[in-house]
Coordinates of C-alpha atoms in Angstrom, one line a residue:
X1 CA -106.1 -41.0 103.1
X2 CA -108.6 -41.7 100.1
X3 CA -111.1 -39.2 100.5
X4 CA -110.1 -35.9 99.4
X5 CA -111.4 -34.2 102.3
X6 CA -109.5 -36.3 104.4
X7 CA -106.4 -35.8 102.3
X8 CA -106.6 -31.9 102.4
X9 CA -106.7 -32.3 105.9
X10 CA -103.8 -34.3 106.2
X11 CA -101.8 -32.2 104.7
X12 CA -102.7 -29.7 106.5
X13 CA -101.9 -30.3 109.5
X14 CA -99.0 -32.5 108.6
X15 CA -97.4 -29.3 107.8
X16 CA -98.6 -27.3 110.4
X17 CA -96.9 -30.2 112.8
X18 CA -94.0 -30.3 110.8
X19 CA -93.4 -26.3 110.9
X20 CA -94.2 -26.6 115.2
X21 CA -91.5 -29.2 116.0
X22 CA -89.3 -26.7 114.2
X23 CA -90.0 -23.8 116.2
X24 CA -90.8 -25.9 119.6
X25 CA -87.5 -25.6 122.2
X26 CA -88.6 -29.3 122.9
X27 CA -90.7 -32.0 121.2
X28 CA -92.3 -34.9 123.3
X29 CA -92.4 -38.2 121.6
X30 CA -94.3 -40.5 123.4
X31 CA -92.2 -43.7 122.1
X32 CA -88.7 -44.6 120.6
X33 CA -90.8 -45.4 117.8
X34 CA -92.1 -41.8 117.2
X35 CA -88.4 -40.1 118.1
X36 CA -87.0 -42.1 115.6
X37 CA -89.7 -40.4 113.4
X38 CA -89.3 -37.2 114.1
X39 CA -85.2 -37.0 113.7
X40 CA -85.8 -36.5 109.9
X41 CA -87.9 -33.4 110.9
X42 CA -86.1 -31.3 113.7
X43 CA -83.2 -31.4 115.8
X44 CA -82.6 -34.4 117.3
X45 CA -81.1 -32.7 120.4
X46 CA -84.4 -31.5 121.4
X47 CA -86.7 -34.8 121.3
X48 CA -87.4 -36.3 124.6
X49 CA -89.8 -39.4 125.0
X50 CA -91.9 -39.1 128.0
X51 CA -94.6 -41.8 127.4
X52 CA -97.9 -43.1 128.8
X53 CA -97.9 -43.6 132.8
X54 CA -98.9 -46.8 134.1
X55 CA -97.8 -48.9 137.5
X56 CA -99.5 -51.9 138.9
X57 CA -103.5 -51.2 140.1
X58 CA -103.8 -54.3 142.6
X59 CA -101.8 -56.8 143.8
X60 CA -100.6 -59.7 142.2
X61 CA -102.1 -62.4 144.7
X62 CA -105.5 -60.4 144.3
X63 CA -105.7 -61.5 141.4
X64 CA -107.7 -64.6 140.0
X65 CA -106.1 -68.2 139.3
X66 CA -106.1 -69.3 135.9
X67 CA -108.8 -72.0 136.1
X68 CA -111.4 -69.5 137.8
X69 CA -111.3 -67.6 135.0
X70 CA -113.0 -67.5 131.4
X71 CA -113.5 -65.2 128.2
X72 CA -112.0 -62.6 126.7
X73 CA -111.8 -59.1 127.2
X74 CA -112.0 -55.6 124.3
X75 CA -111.9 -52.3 125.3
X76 CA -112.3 -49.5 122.8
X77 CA -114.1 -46.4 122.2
X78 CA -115.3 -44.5 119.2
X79 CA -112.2 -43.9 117.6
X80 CA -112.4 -45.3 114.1
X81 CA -109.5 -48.2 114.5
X82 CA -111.4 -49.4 117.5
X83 CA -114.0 -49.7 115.3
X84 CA -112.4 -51.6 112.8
X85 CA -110.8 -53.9 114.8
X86 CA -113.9 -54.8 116.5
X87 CA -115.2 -55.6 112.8
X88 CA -111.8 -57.2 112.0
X89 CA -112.4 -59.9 115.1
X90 CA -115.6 -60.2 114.8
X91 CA -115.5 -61.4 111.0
X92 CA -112.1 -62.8 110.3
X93 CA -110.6 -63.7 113.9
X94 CA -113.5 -65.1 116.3
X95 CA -115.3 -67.7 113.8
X96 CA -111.7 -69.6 113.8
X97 CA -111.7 -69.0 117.4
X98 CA -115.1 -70.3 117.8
X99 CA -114.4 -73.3 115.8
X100 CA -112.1 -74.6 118.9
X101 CA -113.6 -72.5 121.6
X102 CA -117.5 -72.4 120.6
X103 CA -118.9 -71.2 124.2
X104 CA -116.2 -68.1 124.5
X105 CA -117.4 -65.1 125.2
X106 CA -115.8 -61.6 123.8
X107 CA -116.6 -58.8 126.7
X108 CA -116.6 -55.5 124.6
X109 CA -116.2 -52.6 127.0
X110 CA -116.1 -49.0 125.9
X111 CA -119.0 -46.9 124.0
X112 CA -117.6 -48.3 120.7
X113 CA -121.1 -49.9 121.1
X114 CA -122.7 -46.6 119.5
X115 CA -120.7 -47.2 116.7
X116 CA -121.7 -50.9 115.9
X117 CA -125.1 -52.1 115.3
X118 CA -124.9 -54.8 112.7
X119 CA -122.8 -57.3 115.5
X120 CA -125.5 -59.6 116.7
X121 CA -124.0 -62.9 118.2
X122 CA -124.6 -64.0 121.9
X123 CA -121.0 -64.8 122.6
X124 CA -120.4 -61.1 121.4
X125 CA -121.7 -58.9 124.6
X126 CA -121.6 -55.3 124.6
X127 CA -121.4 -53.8 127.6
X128 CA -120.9 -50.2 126.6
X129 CA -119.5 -47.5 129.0
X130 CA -118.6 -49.0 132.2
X131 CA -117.3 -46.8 135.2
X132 CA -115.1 -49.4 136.9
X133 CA -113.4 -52.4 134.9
X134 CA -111.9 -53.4 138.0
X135 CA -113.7 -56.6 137.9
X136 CA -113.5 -57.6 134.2
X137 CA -109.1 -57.2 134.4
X138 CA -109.9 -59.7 137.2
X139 CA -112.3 -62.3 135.9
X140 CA -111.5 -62.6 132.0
X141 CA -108.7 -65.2 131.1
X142 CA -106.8 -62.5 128.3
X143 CA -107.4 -59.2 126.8
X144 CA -107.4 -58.9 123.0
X145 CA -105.9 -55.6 120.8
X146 CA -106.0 -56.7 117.4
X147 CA -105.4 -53.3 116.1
X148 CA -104.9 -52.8 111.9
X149 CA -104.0 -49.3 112.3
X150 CA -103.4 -46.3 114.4
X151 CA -100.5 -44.3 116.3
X152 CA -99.0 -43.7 119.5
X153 CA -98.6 -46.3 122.4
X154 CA -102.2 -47.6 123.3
X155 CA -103.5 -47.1 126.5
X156 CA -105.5 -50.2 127.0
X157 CA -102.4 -52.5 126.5
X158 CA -100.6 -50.7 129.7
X159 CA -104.0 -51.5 131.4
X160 CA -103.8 -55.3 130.8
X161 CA -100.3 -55.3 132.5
X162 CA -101.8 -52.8 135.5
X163 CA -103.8 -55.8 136.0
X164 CA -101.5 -58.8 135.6
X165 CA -103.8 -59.9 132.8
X166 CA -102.2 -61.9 129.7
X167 CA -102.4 -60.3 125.9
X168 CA -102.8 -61.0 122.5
X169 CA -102.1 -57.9 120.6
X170 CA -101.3 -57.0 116.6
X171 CA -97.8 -55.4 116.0
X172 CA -99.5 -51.9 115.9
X173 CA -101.2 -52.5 119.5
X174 CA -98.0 -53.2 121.0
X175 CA -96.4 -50.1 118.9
X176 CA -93.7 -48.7 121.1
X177 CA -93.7 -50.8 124.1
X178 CA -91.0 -52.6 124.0
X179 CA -92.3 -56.0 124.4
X180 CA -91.4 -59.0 122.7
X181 CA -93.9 -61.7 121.3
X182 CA -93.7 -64.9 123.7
X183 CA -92.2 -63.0 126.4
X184 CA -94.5 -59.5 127.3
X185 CA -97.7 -60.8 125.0
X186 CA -98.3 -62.6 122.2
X187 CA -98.0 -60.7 119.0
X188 CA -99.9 -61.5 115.6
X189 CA -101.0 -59.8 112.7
X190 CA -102.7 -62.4 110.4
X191 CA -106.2 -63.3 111.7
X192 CA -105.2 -67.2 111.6
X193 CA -102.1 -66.2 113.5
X194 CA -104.2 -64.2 116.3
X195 CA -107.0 -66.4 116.7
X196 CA -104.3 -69.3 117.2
X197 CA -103.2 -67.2 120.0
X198 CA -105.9 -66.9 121.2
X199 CA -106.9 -70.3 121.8
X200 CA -103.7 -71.2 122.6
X201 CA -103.4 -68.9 125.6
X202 CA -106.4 -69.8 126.9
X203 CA -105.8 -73.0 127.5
X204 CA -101.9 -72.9 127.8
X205 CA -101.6 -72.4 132.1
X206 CA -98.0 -72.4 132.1
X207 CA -97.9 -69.8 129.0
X208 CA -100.3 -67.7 130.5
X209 CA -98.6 -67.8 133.8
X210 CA -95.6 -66.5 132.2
X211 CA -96.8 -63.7 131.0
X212 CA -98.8 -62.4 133.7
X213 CA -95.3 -63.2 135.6
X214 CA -93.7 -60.3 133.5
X215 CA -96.2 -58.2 133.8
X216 CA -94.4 -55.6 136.0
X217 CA -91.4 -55.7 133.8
X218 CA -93.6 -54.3 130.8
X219 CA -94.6 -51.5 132.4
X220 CA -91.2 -50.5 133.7
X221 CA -90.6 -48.5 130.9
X222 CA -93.9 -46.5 132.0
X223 CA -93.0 -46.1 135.6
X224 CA -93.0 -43.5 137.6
X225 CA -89.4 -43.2 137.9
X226 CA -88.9 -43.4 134.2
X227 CA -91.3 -40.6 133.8
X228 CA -88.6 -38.5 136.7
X229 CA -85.7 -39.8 134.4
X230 CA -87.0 -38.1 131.1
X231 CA -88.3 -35.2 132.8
X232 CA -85.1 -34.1 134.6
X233 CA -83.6 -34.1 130.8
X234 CA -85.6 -30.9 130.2
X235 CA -83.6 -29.5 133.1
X236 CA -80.0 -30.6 132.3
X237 CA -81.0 -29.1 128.4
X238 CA -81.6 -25.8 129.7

């Protein structure tokens, strides 16, 4: 943190975390990312990961074919790296996406809208809070999470697999869920890099068919019966 109050704060509660997980008879990661973390700060021997939940919301054949669908799909709220990724597409990713794709739309869903008032473009639509999504995880082509910072394993990227829809994530979006770049989602980091992606996997059909194809197996490690796995640890620790 640069600001001072930010800093104070920071340390803070860094060590008010640190001093918890010390006393705690368990500490809940919610990733192999974050247990490997947290064994230089307490006993390893009492860090379970017990992650985000997630399991298919429809069926695969409900879902639209690749050439009945178009645009892309954010979904963020308030919370300040929504924010800057939405400032981070808007400026550095979409006008090299535009430049191959000029009529795409980006369908911005969440009440980041409050937050943003100086994005004016008509292939930029905010739709603010919306209480089912259903129907945008059916009709957009991809979801986009290109995420510069931020922790644990993001909600919103289990939500594009729910719906068998195809992603182009940063590193940090993808954070702790196991998927590989190519194979789960496409992973980038530079803004060339993303908005490549982009493009390419809207109009790649047999990429984008691929990936909605291992949809499920991304969210195995989210399952249900994962969840039962790591909870009956707790027992057999007692």
């Amino acid at each position: 943190p640069n600001k001072i109050s930010f800093r104070k704060k920071y340390f803070k509660y860094k060590k008010l975390e640190y001093k918890a997980s010390k006393l705690a008879d368990y500490v809940i990661t919610i990733s192999e990312f974050e247990e490997e973390f947290m064994k230089s700060i307490c006993d390893e021997n009492k860090i379970i990961t017990i992650s985000n939940i997630h399991y298919p919301k429809i069926n695969k054949d409900e879902t639209l074919p690749f050439e009945e669908r178009k645009d892309i799909l954010f979904i963020g709220s308030t919370h300040t790296p929504n924010v800057d990724a939405l400032y981070y597409l808007y400026n550095e990713i979409m006008p090299k996406v535009w430049a191959g794709l000029p009529d795409l739309k980006v369908n911005v869903i969440g009440n980041v809208n409050t937050e943003i008032s100086d994005i004016n473009h008509p292939n930029f639509i905010f739709h603010g809070f919306i209480h089912s999504i259903d129907d945008y995880f059916k009709s957009n082509k991809l979801m986009i999470a290109p995420l510069r910072y931020g922790a644990g394993v993001k909600g919103k990227i289990g939500q594009s697999f729910e719906y068998f829809l195809p992603l182009v994530s940063s590193s940090i979006g993808t954070e702790g869920m196991k998927l590989n770049n190519n194979e789960n989602a496409l992973i980038e980091d530079s803004p060339e890099g993303f908005a490549q992606s982009v493009i390419r996997l809207y109009l790649d059909k047999e990429l984008w068919t691929k990936l909605q194809n291992n949809s499920e197996k991304s969210l195995y490690p989210f399952s249900k019966e994962k969840l039962k796995e790591q909870i009956s640890i707790i027992g057999e620790k007692k």
